[in-house]
Amino acid sequence: MLRITVWNENLHEKTDEKTRANHPNGLHETVADALREDPEFVVRTATLDDPDCGLTDEVLNETDVLFWWGHMGHGKVPDEVVERVYDHVMRGMGMVVLHSGHHSKIFRKLMGTPCNLTWHDHSRERVFVVNPGHPIAQGIPAHFEIPEEECYGEPFSIPEPDELVFLGWYNTGEVFRSGCCYRRGCGKIFYFQPGHETASSFFVPAVRQIYRNGARWAAPIMRSDVLMNAPHIQALEQVD
Amino acid sequence: MLRITVWNENLHEKTDEKTRANHPNGLHETVADALREDPEFVVRTATLDDPDCGLTDEVLNETDVLFWWGHMGHGKVPDEVVERVYDHVMRGMGMVVLHSGHHSKIFRKLMGTPCNLTWHDHSRERVFVVNPGHPIAQGIPAHFEIPEEECYGEPFSIPEPDELVFLGWYNTGEVFRSGCCYRRGCGKIFYFQPGHETASSFFVPAVRQIYRNGARWAAPIMRSDVLMNAPHIQALEQVD
Amino acid sequence: MLRITVWNENLHEKTDEKTRANHPNGLHETVADALREDPEFVVRTATLDDPDCGLTDEVLNETDVLFWWGHMGHGKVPDEVVERVYDHVMRGMGMVVLHSGHHSKIFRKLMGTPCNLTWHDHSRERVFVVNPGHPIAQGIPAHFEIPEEECYGEPFSIPEPDELVFLGWYNTGEVFRSGCCYRRGCGKIFYFQPGHETASSFFVPAVRQIYRNGARWAAPIMRSDVLMNAPHIQALEQVD
Amino acid sequence: MLRITVWNENLHEKTDEKTRANHPNGLHETVADALREDPEFVVRTATLDDPDCGLTDEVLNETDVLFWWGHMGHGKVPDEVVERVYDHVMRGMGMVVLHSGHHSKIFRKLMGTPCNLTWHDHSRERVFVVNPGHPIAQGIPAHFEIPEEECYGEPFSIPEPDELVFLGWYNTGEVFRSGCCYRRGCGKIFYFQPGHETASSFFVPAVRQIYRNGARWAAPIMRSDVLMNAPHIQALEQVD
């Protein structure tokens, strides 16, 4: 059993008709549904509307992997919530950061870089697997199409990924590192570029499979406080 | 010509006799003197005592590599100064972070991890070169001794270094990743563990050589704003 | 169920009394016994004595993870066998390379470097976990002792590990990157330094746990030929 | 002064008219001419036609960076020459491997992987800088066009690059990791994908600049034998 919390700012859904049409129960429920296709996953959701963003220590203690979607509301996430999520990642909680989550406070904090990129509105994207032995690529064809996506372009100011899994090709002439893996503290982080609020990417089977693969990859082996302290220790032995 | 600014909180010097004895003009001047042994380096210093920590945009614009030493005063460095230094690193300014600078705001921000470690007071350290082809190891023997250092021990909660250059062995039974290289944005960061305020490490010739090598390695090829913006771009071409 | 083959050159056992005393059924059986403590592992062994080194395509097809111990007989392993093992790693088979296997043909081929190191005979080793969130460190204390080991010292001419899990401290004054992870093709490779033929390392509980953790980590998600061909493809689309 | 040797198999030039038209003095002289635009470079060439491939120890001792172009004649390079080049890389000589050199014996040996890829004949390529602070990207625009290139596609079976500098976009619908940096032993290796024998890539100014930048990046700080031996050492100290 893998316990997943899908977080979404849930703002576009309130003001944009196309987003609402795409995601009648909110984008978080769309992602959650894709995850629920795996019967071993127990999935809940949380949004900006919830007290404490729905991300209390209680919730995070019971979360193996946290999915994150945000865009226009990055600044509305309180710094205490960001710190709390960060602490849980350091202790082993996994994260899957989707699309415009690249600019969320938590992702920028984990990367230590601005995570800027270039972008424009409408593209057809083709996603290529560059690391076919990687668990997140399991069952994914050599390349697959996303009929409409927002184009994210290089340079993407991230640290060199620990593992690069996917590259995106756009018919509008750009490329992007679309699937990037990081290890930070005891936690693992997967960034995945598709997922514009008004695009149909969420319903592409390969995208949904990658959500599930990402969750399994990011899941912790265990949770540990070992990296959260800076203890004074006794010298282990004294040697002349 | 390489322009270096050595930053030091300059606090222990005011209250601790042994530190003052070691560094009569402040620890920053000790480091600066080691750097000035290279006639191509132009070195200045800055401390917590200076307005704006001495780290204005004017100073940073003229700084190729910023050395950083801090310990008891990490919290006294204003967040605006941290953000300013961070921006300059993203644009290409290099950094060399010494010893207890591992817990500075700026280093933790650049790493995206807590940078915790274990420690105790007195050890003899032996530093090993693990990457002898690396520019920072140039002219350094296979291993060298530091008669007295503070022991820093693993686990050190940093991201996997892009390049690990030195490992530390302690006679008290510990090991440490003592020399770690990172690339973040357009900037390069070198963390180097020796440099306890009351230890004589600063006067070990190999340590001083490593300061100079680190400065040359971290120096930018160029400065660029390219990663500091997230521009909307025009689609490059439209393909059917 | 995880299918493991433990390969050992089985030469010291024939000529050296201390090795025979340590490993009455051969060092391969000692390692296999440690692995068999996990009831989900199905373990077999193979040696230089077997036709084709016991490493036919049939055996390798049924091997999820191959353990490798060799020393004085590296040159006796035929190049065809090395190529065959390499092909299986590229297709996803995992490898755990022990101790003096650092100089085996297969490890050097996978690394692309000489994998040289310095060494001397007798040391007490203390192994430190530097990456406590890593699956191979699961259940391993922050550091543990090996009462007697051969000392392997830096510089160890390997590529920068994808993940460094363990560092070794020796009472004789050296350090070593004792646990290193690599991904090559679809396969994963774990190098682990303890395991001198006349030392008792094989019977240290933490070492045995690391064997089992290493096997689980190196196990493939799937096997795939996708990286073993260089096909001419059709252009996917023609854009003006 | 940087001493460069450009190696080319020089086979297509003898049988293919378009190649000869492109490179009247051989492809090696085309590359050499691009390098000679930097007055600090001293450039010579060597080919399969020379005794010992023109790559004797004398030549390699005087070579800071070796450029490599090969395709149909990979198998004609004697193994002793490959071993010799490899030894020099381990001692610090840099390499820049162009285009179809991806399948050369020396590149595959250095990578430890098959270096396979997919491909087809005719594409327009657009090369993107993903790491604008990297020395090899200095002076290169955010993206530039190559009017005609052979398409190389993912998956490219290489180890995760130490630094990824360029990505290629093709109008025919593919992407590729077109500029990859590796450190092996004391040497540095840069792989650069453009450079099909019948394409005009060699005359694109940005490509020529990247040759020169690559040469500077790959140049050794020093040459050292330190990684080429596996010495028995004395225990440094004996601790109780």
Short mmCIF file of N, CA and C in Angstrom, two decimals, chain A residues 153-211:
data_model
loop_
_atom_site.label_atom_id
_atom_site.label_comp_id
_atom_site.label_asym_id
_atom_site.label_seq_id
_atom_site.Cartn_x
_atom_site.Cartn_y
_atom_site.Cartn_z
N GLY A 153 10.35 25.61 -22.47
CA GLY A 153 11.59 25.51 -23.23
C GLY A 153 12.83 25.73 -22.40
N GLU A 154 13.93 25.27 -22.92
CA GLU A 154 15.24 25.48 -22.29
C GLU A 154 15.73 26.90 -22.58
N PRO A 155 16.58 27.45 -21.71
CA PRO A 155 17.19 26.80 -20.55
C PRO A 155 16.26 26.76 -19.33
N PHE A 156 16.23 25.61 -18.71
CA PHE A 156 15.48 25.36 -17.48
C PHE A 156 16.54 25.41 -16.37
N SER A 157 16.43 26.40 -15.49
CA SER A 157 17.54 26.60 -14.52
C SER A 157 17.36 25.71 -13.29
N ILE A 158 17.67 24.46 -13.49
CA ILE A 158 17.66 23.44 -12.44
C ILE A 158 19.08 22.91 -12.26
N PRO A 159 19.39 22.32 -11.10
CA PRO A 159 20.66 21.59 -11.03
C PRO A 159 20.62 20.41 -12.02
N GLU A 160 21.79 20.00 -12.46
CA GLU A 160 21.87 18.80 -13.30
C GLU A 160 21.06 17.68 -12.65
N PRO A 161 20.07 17.13 -13.36
CA PRO A 161 19.27 16.06 -12.73
C PRO A 161 20.14 14.87 -12.34
N ASP A 162 19.80 14.23 -11.23
CA ASP A 162 20.48 12.98 -10.89
C ASP A 162 20.19 11.92 -11.95
N GLU A 163 18.98 11.94 -12.46
CA GLU A 163 18.63 11.05 -13.57
C GLU A 163 17.65 11.78 -14.47
N LEU A 164 17.97 11.82 -15.74
CA LEU A 164 17.07 12.41 -16.73
C LEU A 164 16.31 11.26 -17.40
N VAL A 165 14.99 11.29 -17.34
CA VAL A 165 14.20 10.16 -17.84
C VAL A 165 13.50 10.49 -19.15
N PHE A 166 12.97 11.72 -19.27
CA PHE A 166 12.21 12.09 -20.46
C PHE A 166 12.72 13.40 -21.05
N LEU A 167 12.66 13.48 -22.37
CA LEU A 167 12.88 14.74 -23.08
C LEU A 167 11.62 15.05 -23.88
N GLY A 168 11.26 16.34 -23.94
CA GLY A 168 10.11 16.75 -24.73
C GLY A 168 10.54 17.41 -26.04
N TRP A 169 9.89 17.02 -27.13
CA TRP A 169 10.02 17.67 -28.43
C TRP A 169 8.71 18.40 -28.71
N TYR A 170 8.78 19.63 -29.22
CA TYR A 170 7.57 20.38 -29.54
C TYR A 170 7.54 20.70 -31.03
N ASN A 171 6.36 20.60 -31.61
CA ASN A 171 6.23 20.90 -33.04
C ASN A 171 6.50 22.37 -33.32
N THR A 172 6.53 23.17 -32.27
CA THR A 172 6.82 24.60 -32.43
C THR A 172 8.31 24.90 -32.32
N GLY A 173 9.12 23.85 -32.27
CA GLY A 173 10.55 24.07 -32.43
C GLY A 173 11.38 24.11 -31.16
N GLU A 174 10.87 23.58 -30.07
CA GLU A 174 11.62 23.63 -28.82
C GLU A 174 11.85 22.23 -28.24
N VAL A 175 12.75 22.17 -27.28
CA VAL A 175 13.01 20.93 -26.53
C VAL A 175 12.98 21.26 -25.04
N PHE A 176 12.82 20.23 -24.22
CA PHE A 176 12.76 20.45 -22.77
C PHE A 176 13.11 19.16 -22.04
N ARG A 177 13.78 19.33 -20.90
CA ARG A 177 14.02 18.18 -20.02
C ARG A 177 12.74 17.93 -19.23
N SER A 178 11.89 17.07 -19.75
CA SER A 178 10.52 16.95 -19.26
C SER A 178 10.35 16.02 -18.07
N GLY A 179 11.32 15.18 -17.79
CA GLY A 179 11.21 14.27 -16.65
C GLY A 179 12.55 14.15 -15.95
N CYS A 180 12.64 14.71 -14.74
CA CYS A 180 13.91 14.85 -14.03
C CYS A 180 13.79 14.29 -12.62
N CYS A 181 14.79 13.49 -12.21
CA CYS A 181 14.80 12.89 -10.88
C CYS A 181 15.88 13.51 -10.01
N TYR A 182 15.54 13.72 -8.75
CA TYR A 182 16.49 14.24 -7.76
C TYR A 182 16.37 13.46 -6.46
N ARG A 183 17.46 13.35 -5.76
CA ARG A 183 17.46 12.85 -4.38
C ARG A 183 17.92 14.00 -3.48
N ARG A 184 17.13 14.31 -2.48
CA ARG A 184 17.48 15.38 -1.54
C ARG A 184 17.16 14.89 -0.14
N GLY A 185 18.15 14.94 0.75
CA GLY A 185 17.96 14.36 2.07
C GLY A 185 17.65 12.89 1.92
N CYS A 186 16.65 12.40 2.67
CA CYS A 186 16.22 11.00 2.49
C CYS A 186 15.11 10.89 1.45
N GLY A 187 14.72 11.99 0.82
CA GLY A 187 13.58 11.98 -0.08
C GLY A 187 13.97 11.98 -1.54
N LYS A 188 13.00 11.58 -2.37
CA LYS A 188 13.20 11.61 -3.82
C LYS A 188 12.15 12.51 -4.45
N ILE A 189 12.56 13.22 -5.49
CA ILE A 189 11.69 14.19 -6.15
C ILE A 189 11.70 13.91 -7.65
N PHE A 190 10.51 13.84 -8.23
CA PHE A 190 10.39 13.68 -9.68
C PHE A 190 9.63 14.88 -10.23
N TYR A 191 10.26 15.58 -11.16
CA TYR A 191 9.58 16.67 -11.85
C TYR A 191 9.12 16.18 -13.21
N PHE A 192 7.84 16.46 -13.55
CA PHE A 192 7.28 16.00 -14.83
C PHE A 192 6.54 17.16 -15.47
N GLN A 193 6.95 17.51 -16.67
CA GLN A 193 6.50 18.76 -17.29
C GLN A 193 5.05 18.76 -17.80
N PRO A 194 4.53 17.69 -18.42
CA PRO A 194 3.16 17.82 -18.93
C PRO A 194 2.16 18.10 -17.81
N GLY A 195 1.07 18.77 -18.16
CA GLY A 195 0.03 19.03 -17.17
C GLY A 195 -0.49 20.45 -17.13
N HIS A 196 -0.63 21.07 -18.32
CA HIS A 196 -1.23 22.41 -18.35
C HIS A 196 -2.72 22.30 -18.03
N GLU A 197 -3.25 23.28 -17.32
CA GLU A 197 -4.61 23.14 -16.77
C GLU A 197 -5.68 23.00 -17.84
N THR A 198 -5.42 23.62 -19.00
CA THR A 198 -6.45 23.56 -20.05
C THR A 198 -6.14 22.51 -21.11
N ALA A 199 -5.08 21.76 -20.93
CA ALA A 199 -4.70 20.76 -21.91
C ALA A 199 -5.24 19.39 -21.51
N SER A 200 -5.25 18.50 -22.47
CA SER A 200 -5.82 17.17 -22.22
C SER A 200 -4.75 16.17 -21.79
N SER A 201 -3.57 16.64 -21.50
CA SER A 201 -2.45 15.76 -21.15
C SER A 201 -2.81 14.76 -20.06
N PHE A 202 -3.60 15.24 -19.12
CA PHE A 202 -3.96 14.41 -17.96
C PHE A 202 -4.67 13.12 -18.35
N PHE A 203 -5.16 13.09 -19.57
CA PHE A 203 -5.95 11.94 -19.99
C PHE A 203 -5.20 11.06 -20.99
N VAL A 204 -3.96 11.42 -21.28
CA VAL A 204 -3.12 10.57 -22.13
C VAL A 204 -2.66 9.37 -21.30
N PRO A 205 -2.92 8.15 -21.77
CA PRO A 205 -2.59 6.98 -20.94
C PRO A 205 -1.14 6.93 -20.47
N ALA A 206 -0.20 7.30 -21.34
CA ALA A 206 1.21 7.24 -20.92
C ALA A 206 1.49 8.23 -19.79
N VAL A 207 0.85 9.39 -19.85
CA VAL A 207 1.03 10.38 -18.78
C VAL A 207 0.53 9.80 -17.45
N ARG A 208 -0.64 9.19 -17.51
CA ARG A 208 -1.22 8.61 -16.28
C ARG A 208 -0.36 7.46 -15.74
N GLN A 209 0.22 6.70 -16.65
CA GLN A 209 1.12 5.63 -16.22
C GLN A 209 2.37 6.22 -15.56
N ILE A 210 2.85 7.32 -16.12
CA ILE A 210 4.04 7.96 -15.54
C ILE A 210 3.73 8.52 -14.15
N TYR A 211 2.52 9.04 -13.94
CA TYR A 211 2.15 9.43 -12.57
C TYR A 211 2.32 8.25 -11.62
#
